[in-house]
Coordinates of C-alpha atoms and ligand atoms in Angstrom, one line a residue:
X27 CA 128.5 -22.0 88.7
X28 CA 129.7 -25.4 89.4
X29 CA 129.2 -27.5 86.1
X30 CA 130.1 -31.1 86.1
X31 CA 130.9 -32.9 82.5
X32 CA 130.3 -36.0 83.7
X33 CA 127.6 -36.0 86.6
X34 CA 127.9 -38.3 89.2
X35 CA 124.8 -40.8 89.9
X36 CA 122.3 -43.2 87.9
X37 CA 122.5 -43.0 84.0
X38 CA 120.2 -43.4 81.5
X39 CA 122.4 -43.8 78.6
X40 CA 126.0 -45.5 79.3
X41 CA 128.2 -42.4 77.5
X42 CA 127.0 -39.2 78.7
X43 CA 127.7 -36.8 75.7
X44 CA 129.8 -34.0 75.8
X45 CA 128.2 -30.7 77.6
X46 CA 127.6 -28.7 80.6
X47 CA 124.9 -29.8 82.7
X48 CA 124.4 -30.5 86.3
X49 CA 124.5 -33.8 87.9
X50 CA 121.0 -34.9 88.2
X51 CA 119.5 -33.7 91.7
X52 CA 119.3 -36.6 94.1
X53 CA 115.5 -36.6 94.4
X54 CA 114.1 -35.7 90.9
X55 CA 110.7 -35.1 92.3
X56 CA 112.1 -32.4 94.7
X57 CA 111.4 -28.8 93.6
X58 CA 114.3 -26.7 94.9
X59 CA 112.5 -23.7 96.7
X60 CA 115.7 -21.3 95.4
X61 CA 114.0 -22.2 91.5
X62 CA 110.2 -22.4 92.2
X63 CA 107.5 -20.2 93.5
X64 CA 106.8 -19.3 97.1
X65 CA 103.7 -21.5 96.9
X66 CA 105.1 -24.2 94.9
X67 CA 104.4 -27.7 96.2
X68 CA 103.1 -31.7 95.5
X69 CA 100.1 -32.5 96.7
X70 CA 99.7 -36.4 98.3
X71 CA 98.8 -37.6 94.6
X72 CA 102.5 -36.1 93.9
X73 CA 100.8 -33.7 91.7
X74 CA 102.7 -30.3 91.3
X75 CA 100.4 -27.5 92.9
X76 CA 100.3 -23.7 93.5
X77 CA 98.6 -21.3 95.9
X78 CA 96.9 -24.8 96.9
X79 CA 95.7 -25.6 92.8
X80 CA 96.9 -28.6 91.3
X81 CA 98.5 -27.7 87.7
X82 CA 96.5 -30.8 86.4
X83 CA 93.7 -29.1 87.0
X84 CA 94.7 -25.8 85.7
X85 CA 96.0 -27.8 82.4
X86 CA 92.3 -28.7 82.0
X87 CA 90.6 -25.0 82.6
X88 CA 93.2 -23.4 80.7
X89 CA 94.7 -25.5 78.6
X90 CA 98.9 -25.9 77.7
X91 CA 101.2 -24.1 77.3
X92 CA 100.6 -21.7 80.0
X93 CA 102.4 -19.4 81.9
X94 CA 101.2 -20.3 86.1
X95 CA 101.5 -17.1 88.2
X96 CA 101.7 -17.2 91.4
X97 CA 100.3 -13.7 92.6
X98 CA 101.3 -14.0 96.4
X99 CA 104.4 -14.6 95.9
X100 CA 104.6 -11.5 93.2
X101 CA 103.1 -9.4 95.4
X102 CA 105.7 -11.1 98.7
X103 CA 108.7 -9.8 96.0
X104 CA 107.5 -6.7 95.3
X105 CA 106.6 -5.8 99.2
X106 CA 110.3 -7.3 99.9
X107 CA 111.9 -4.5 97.7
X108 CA 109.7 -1.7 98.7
X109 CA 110.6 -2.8 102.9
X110 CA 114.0 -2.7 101.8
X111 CA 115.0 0.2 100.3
X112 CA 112.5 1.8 103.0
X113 CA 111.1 5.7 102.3
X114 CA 114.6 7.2 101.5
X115 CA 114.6 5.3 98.4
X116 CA 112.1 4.4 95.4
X117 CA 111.7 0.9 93.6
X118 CA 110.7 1.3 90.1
X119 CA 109.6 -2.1 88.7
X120 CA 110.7 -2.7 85.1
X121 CA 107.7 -3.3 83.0
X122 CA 109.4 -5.2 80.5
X123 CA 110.1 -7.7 82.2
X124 CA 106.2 -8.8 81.9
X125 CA 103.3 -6.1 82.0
X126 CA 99.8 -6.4 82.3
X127 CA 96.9 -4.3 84.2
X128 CA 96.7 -7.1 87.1
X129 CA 100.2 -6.6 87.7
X130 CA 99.9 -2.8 87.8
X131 CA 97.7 -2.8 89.8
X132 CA 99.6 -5.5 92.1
X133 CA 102.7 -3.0 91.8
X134 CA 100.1 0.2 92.9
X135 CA 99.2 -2.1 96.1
X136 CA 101.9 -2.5 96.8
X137 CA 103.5 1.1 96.9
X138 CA 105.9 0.6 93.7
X139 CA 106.4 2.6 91.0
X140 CA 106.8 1.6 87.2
X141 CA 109.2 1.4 84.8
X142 CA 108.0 1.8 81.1
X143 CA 110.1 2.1 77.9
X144 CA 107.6 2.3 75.1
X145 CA 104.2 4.1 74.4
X146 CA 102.3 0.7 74.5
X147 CA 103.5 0.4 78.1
X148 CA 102.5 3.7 78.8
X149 CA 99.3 2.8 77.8
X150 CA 98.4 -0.5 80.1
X151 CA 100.4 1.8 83.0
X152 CA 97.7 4.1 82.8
X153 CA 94.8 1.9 81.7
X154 CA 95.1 0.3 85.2
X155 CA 95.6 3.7 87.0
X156 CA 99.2 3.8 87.6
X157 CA 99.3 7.5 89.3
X158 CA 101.4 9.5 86.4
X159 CA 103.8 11.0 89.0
X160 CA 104.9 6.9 89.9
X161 CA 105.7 6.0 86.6
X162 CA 109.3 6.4 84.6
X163 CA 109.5 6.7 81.2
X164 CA 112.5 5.1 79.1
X165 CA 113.8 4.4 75.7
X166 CA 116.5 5.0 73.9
X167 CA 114.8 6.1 71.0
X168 CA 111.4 7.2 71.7
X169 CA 109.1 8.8 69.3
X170 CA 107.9 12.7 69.7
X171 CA 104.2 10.7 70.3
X172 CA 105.5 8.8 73.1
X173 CA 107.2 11.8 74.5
X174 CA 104.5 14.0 73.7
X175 CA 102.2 11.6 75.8
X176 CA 104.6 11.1 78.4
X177 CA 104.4 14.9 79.1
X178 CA 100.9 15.3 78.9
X179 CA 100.4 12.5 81.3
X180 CA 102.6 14.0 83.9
X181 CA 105.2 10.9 84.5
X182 CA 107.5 11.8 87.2
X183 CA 110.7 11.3 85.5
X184 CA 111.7 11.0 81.6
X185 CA 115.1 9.5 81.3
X186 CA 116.9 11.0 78.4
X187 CA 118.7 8.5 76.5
X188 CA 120.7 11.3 73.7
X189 CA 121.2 14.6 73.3
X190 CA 119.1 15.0 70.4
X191 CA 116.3 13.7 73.1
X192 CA 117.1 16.6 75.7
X193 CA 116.1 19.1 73.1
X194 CA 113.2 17.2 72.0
X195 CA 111.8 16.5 75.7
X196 CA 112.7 20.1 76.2
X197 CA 110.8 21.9 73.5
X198 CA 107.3 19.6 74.0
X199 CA 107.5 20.2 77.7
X200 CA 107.6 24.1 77.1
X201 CA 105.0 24.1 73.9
X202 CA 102.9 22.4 76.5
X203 CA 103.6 24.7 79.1
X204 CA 105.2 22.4 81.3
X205 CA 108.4 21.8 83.0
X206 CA 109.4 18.1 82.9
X207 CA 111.6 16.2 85.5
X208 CA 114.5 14.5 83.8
X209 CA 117.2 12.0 84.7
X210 CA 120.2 11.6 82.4
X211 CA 121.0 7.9 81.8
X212 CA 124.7 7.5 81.4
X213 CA 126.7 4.8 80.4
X214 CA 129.6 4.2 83.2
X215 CA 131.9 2.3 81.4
X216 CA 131.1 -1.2 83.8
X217 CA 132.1 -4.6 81.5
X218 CA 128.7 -6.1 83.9
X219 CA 129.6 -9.8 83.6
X220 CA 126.7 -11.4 81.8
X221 CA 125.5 -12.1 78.2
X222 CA 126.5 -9.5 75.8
X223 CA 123.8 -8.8 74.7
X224 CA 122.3 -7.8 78.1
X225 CA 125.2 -5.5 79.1
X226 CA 124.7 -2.4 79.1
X227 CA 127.4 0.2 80.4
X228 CA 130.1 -0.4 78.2
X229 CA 130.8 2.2 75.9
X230 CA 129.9 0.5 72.4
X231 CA 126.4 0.4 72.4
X232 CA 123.5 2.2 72.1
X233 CA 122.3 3.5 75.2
X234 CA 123.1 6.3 77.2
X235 CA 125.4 9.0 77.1
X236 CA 129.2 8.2 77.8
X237 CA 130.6 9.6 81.0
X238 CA 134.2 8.8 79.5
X239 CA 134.9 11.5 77.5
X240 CA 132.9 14.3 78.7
X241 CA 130.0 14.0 76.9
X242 CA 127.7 13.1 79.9
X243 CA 128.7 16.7 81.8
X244 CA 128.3 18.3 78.2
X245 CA 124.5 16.6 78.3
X246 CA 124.2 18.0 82.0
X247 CA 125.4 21.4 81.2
X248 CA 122.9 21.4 78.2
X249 CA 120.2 20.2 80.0
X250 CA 120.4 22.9 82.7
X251 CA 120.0 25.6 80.7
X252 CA 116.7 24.4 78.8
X253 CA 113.3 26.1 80.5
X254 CA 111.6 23.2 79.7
X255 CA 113.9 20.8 81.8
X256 CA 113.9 19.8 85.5
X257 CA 117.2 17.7 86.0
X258 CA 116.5 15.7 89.2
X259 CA 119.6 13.1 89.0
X260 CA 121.2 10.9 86.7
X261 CA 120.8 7.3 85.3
X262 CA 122.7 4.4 85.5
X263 CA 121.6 0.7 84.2
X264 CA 124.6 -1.3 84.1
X265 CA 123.0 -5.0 82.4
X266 CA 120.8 -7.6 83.7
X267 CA 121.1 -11.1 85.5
X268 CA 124.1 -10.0 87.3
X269 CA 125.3 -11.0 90.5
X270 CA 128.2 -9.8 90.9
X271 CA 128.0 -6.1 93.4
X272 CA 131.4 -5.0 91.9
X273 CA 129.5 -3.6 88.6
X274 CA 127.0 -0.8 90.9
X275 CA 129.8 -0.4 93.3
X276 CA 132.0 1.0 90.0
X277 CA 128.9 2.5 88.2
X278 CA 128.1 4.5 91.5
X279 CA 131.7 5.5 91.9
X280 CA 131.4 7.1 88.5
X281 CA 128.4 8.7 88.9
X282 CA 129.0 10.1 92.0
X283 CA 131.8 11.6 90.1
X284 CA 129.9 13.4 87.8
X285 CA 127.2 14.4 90.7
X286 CA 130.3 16.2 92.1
X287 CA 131.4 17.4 88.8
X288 CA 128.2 19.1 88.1
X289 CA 128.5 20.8 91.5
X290 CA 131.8 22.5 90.8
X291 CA 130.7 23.5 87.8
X292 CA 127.2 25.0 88.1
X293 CA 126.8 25.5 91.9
X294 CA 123.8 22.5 91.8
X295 CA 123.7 19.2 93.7
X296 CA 121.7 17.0 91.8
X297 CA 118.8 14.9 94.2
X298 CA 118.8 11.9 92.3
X299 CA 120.8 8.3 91.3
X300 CA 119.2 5.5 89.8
X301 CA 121.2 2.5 89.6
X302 CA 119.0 0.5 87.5
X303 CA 117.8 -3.0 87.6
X304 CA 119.9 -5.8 86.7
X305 CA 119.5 -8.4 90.1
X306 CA 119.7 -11.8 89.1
X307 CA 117.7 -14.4 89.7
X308 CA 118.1 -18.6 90.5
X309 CA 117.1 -20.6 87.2
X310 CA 118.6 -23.7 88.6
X311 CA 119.9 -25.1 91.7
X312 CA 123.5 -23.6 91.1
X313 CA 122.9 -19.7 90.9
X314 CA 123.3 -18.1 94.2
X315 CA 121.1 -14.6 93.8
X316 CA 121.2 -12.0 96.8
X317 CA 117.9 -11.1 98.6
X318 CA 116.4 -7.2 98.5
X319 CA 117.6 -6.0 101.8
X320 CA 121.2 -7.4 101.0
X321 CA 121.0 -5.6 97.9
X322 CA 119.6 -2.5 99.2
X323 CA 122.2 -1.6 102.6
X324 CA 124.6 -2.6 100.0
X325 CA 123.9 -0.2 97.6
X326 CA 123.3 2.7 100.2
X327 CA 126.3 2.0 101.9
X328 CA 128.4 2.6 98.6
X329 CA 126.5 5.2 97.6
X330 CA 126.9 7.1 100.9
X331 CA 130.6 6.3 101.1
X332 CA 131.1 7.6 97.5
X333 CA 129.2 10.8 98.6
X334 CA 131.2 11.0 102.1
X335 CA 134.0 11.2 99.7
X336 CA 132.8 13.9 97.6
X337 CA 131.4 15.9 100.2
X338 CA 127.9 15.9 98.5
X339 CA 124.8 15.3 100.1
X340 CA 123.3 11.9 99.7
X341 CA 120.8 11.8 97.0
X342 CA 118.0 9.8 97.1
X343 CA 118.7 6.3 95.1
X344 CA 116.3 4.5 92.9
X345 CA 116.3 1.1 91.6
X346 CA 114.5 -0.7 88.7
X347 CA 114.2 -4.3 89.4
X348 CA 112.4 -6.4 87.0
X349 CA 113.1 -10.1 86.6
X350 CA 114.0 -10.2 90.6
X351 CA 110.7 -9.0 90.9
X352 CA 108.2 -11.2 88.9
X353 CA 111.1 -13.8 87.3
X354 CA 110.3 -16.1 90.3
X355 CA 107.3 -15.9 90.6
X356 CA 105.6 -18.2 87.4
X357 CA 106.7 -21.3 85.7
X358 CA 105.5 -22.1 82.2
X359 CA 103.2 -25.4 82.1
X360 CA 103.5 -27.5 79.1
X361 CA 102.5 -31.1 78.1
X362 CA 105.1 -33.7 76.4
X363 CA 103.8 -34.7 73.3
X364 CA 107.0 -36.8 71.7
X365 CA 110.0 -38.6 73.5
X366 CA 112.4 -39.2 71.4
X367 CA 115.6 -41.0 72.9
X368 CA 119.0 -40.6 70.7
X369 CA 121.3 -43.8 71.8
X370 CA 124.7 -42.0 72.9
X371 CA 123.6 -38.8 73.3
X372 CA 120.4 -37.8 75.0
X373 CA 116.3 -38.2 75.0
X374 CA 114.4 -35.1 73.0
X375 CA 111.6 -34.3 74.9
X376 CA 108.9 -32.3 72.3
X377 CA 106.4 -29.8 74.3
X378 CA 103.6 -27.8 72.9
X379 CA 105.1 -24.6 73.0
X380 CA 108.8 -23.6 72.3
X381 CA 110.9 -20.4 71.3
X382 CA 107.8 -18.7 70.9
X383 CA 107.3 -18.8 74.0
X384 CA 110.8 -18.7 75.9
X385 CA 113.2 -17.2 73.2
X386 CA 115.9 -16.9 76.0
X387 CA 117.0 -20.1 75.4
X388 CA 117.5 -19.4 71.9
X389 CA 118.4 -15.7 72.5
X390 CA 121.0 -15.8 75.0
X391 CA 121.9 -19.7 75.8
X392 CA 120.0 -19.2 79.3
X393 CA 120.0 -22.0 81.2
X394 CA 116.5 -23.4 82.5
X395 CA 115.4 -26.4 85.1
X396 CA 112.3 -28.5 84.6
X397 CA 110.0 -31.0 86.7
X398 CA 107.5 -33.4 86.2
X399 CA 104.7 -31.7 87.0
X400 CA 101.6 -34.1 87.2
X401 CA 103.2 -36.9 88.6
X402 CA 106.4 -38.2 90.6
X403 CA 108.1 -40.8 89.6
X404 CA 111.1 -43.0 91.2
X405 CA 112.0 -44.0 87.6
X406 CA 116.2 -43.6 86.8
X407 CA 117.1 -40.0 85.6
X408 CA 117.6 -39.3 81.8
X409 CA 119.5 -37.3 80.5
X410 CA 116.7 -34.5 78.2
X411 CA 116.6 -31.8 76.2
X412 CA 113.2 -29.9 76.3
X413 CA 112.5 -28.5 73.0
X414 CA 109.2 -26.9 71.2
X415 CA 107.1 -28.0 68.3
X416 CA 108.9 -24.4 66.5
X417 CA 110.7 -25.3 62.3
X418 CA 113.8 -24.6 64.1
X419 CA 116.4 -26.9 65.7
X420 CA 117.4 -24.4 68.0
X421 CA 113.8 -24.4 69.5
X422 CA 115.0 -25.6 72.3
X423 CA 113.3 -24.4 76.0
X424 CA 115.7 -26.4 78.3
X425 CA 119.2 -27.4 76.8
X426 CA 120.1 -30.2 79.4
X427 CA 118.7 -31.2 82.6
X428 CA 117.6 -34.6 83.8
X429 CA 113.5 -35.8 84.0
X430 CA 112.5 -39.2 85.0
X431 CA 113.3 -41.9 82.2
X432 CA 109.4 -43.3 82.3
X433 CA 108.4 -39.6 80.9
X434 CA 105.6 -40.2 78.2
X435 CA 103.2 -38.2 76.2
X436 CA 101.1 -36.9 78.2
X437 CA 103.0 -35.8 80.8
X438 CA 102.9 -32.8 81.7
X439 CA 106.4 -30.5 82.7
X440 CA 107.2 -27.6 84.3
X441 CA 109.6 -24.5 83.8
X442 CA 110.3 -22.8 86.8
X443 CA 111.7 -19.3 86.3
X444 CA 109.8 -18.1 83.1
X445 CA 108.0 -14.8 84.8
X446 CA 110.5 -12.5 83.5
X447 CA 111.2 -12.2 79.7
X448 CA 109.2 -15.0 78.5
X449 CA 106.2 -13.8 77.9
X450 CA 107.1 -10.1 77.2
X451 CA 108.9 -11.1 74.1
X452 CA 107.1 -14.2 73.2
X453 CA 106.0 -14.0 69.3
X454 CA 103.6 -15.7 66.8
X455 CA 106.7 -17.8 65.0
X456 CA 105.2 -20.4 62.7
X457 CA 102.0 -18.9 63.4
X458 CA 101.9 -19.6 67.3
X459 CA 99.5 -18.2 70.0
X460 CA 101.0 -16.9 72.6
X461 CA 99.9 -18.7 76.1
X462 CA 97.6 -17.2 78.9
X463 CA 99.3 -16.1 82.0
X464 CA 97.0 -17.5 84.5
X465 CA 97.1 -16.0 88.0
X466 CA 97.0 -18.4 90.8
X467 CA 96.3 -16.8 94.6
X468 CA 94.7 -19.1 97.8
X469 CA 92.9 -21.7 95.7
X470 CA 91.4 -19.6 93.0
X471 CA 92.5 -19.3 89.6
X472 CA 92.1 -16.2 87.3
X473 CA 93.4 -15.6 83.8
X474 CA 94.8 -12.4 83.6
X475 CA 96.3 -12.4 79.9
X476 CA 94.0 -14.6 78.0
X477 CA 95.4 -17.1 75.5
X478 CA 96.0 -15.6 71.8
X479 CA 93.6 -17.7 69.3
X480 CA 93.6 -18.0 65.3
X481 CA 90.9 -14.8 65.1
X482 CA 93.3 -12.8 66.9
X483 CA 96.0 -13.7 64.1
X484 CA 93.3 -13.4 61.4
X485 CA 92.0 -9.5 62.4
X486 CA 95.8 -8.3 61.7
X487 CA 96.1 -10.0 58.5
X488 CA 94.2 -7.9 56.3
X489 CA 95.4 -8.3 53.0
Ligands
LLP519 N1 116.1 -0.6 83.9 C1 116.5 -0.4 82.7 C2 116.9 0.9 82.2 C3 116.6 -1.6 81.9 O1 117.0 -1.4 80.6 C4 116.2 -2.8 82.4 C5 116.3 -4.0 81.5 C6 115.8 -2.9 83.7 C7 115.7 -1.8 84.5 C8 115.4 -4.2 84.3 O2 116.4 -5.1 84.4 P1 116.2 -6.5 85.2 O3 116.1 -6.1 86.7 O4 114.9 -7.1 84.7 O5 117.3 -7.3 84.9 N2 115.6 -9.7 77.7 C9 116.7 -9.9 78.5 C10 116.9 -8.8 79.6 C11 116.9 -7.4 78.9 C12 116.9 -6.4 80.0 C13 116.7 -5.0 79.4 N3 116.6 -4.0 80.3 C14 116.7 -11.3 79.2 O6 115.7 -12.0 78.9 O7 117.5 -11.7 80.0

């Protein structure tokens, strides 16, 4: 990314404190299509609008914070992934990333298949009629009810995590009568380079089985023998926000490695790879991500070398994309309710919402844009920091961009980028409701996860 210290063009304040931000963007009411949704645009007032509804407008039916979905563009994504990796391959779209039963049954439509990793996201797959077969079940630790129900349900693939979870997968399938497909989630060895904390193929951590030291063919050899097991193929999830190739072109190396192991070994090519998710995404003007049919003839191509290689037959690849998916495709709507200016250093800008409701700030030091959203304004750039109304001073939603310097209370700004991860781990902190995610699709507006409200706190505090 390029970072600039000290950005170029008109100043709000004379010294520019120290930090990494970009140089204000030439045209501050200019909403960079690489950051926003498809359907992103100003009206003539200058008033931010999408799928043709202005967000002052949806401010007053539904109320701020909010999270603005916009559904054509979800479903544009989602179609995007599935035309790419064609009918040899399957696109698994990670339910973390944000769940509900509209988006289920966006992700049905659309000929995708699900990726869950708890029993609660079981539950709204198959609420909204997610056929069992399409759905995926992780977790690195999940319970014998969530396994039990996974079973019983008939998902198309568990992915075992451990090998305490081969035998426990094993012995519910077969008390229930049942022979379950499995994939084996390994861990390659891959330093992915992102945040730490969202890498997840190097060897100290907690998920998957290590291919390093043997313990990965031990897990296959185990597996093969249980009558409760099918193995279809094994796993690979390497981290998340990456977008650097290098990472799957290793993890498939090493995979393909064990694929050809297991074949020497027990006579049995294995059908299956999935690669994971992990695609990155733009969250401002400087990250560069790769589109679905780049990533997918890039992945078959290494996938089909590596298999040339080993003389195996190609299996059939799977992918799990989540944030490439649906990260796009919202922004989060909030109104300013302080401005605060800090001679020297830079003008806090206090929304109605916060780390409750973006904790990947907080969580990870993610980097954010924002726009002002119900208005332009040819007023010099300042030089902000977006943070929520939270009893924390890192609450903070947007660490440094640059709004217009004649921002006011009232105002309302826009997050772009917030579909992925924001509201899927959004909490009650200081007692917060979580926002609505409002879906916006040719002119009409429809909530699809309805704002939390003070009896919804109150029916869980029973004491
Ligand atoms: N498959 C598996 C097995 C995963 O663990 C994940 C994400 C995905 C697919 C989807 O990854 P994606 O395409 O969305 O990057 N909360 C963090 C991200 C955690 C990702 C966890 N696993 C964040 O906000 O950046």
């Amino acid at each position: 990314m390029s970072r600039s210290a000290h950005p170029a063009g008109p100043r709000h304040a004379d010294v520019l404190p120290e930090g990494h931000y970009t140089a204000p963007a030439d045209d501050l009411n200019a909403l960079d299509p690489k950051v926003w949704a498809h359907t992103v645009g100003r009206d003539t007032d200058g008033v931010v609008t999408v799928g043709g509804i202005a967000v002052t407008q949806l401010a007053e039916d539904y109320g701020t914070p909010a999270y603005i979905l916009d559904e054509a563009d979800f479903r544009d994504r989602a179609r995007a992934w599935r035309t790419a990796f064609g009918t040899d391959a399957d696109v698994f779209y990670a339910g973390k990333a944000f769940l509900s039963r509209a988006v289920v049954r966006w992700l049905d439509e659309e000929g995708l298949n699900l990726d869950v990793c708890s029993g609660g996201e079981l539950a709204t797959a198959l609420s909204a009629g997610m056929p069992a077969e399409r759905i995926a079940f992780h977790g690195n630790n999940k319970s014998p009810e969530e396994i039990e129900r996974a079973v019983r349900a008939g998902v198309g693939r568990i992915v075992l995590d451990s090998f305490q979870e081969i035998v426990r997968v094993a012995h519910t399938a077969e008390s229930l009568g049942k022979r379950q497909r499995v994939q084996i989630r390994v861990t390659v060895g891959v330093e992915a380079h992102t945040h730490e904390f969202i890498a997840t193929a190097h060897e100290d951590q907690k998920f998957g089985i290590p291919l390093a030291d043997g313990q990965a063919a031990e897990a296959v050899r185990r597996a093969l023998q249980l009558d409760g097991l099918d193995v279809i193929g094994i796993h690979s999830h390497i981290g998340s926000q990456i977008f650097d190739m290098s990472g799957f072109e290793v993890a498939a190396h090493r995979v393909v490695g064990l694929l050809k192991d297991v074949r020497d070994e027990h006579g049995v090519e294995l059908a299956e790879i999935d690669l994971g998710g992990g695609l990155g995404i733009a969250y401002t003007s400087d990250d560069d991500p790769r589109e679905p049919h780049e990533i997918a003839k890039a992945l078959s191509e290494i996938v089909t070398r590596e298999c040339e290689g080993a003389r195996l037959r190609t299996p059939r690849i799977s992918v799990e994309p989540g944030r490439a998916i649906v990260g796009p495709t919202a922004f989060t709507l909030y109104e300013v309710g302080t401005v605060k200016p800090l001679e020297g250093l830079r003008t806090y800008v206090s929304v109605d919402g916060g780390m409750s409701d973006n904790i990947r700030t907080a969580l990870y030091d993610a980097e954010y844009s924002v726009a002002l959203a119900s208005r332009t304004s040819d007023a010099e750039p300042m030089l902000v920091r977006v943070v929520g109304k939270h009893c924390e001073s890192g609450d903070i939603v947007v660490k440094d961009a640059f709004l217009p310097g004649d921002l006011a209370p009232g105002d309302l700004i826009a997050v772009p980028a917030t579909g992925a991860y924001c509201r899927s781990m959004a909490s009650n902190y200081n007692h917060a409701m979580r926002p609505p995610v409002v879906a916006v699709r040719d002119g009409a507006a429809r909530v699809i996860v309805r704002r939390e409200t003070e009896e919804d706190l109150l029916r869980l505090d029973v004491g």
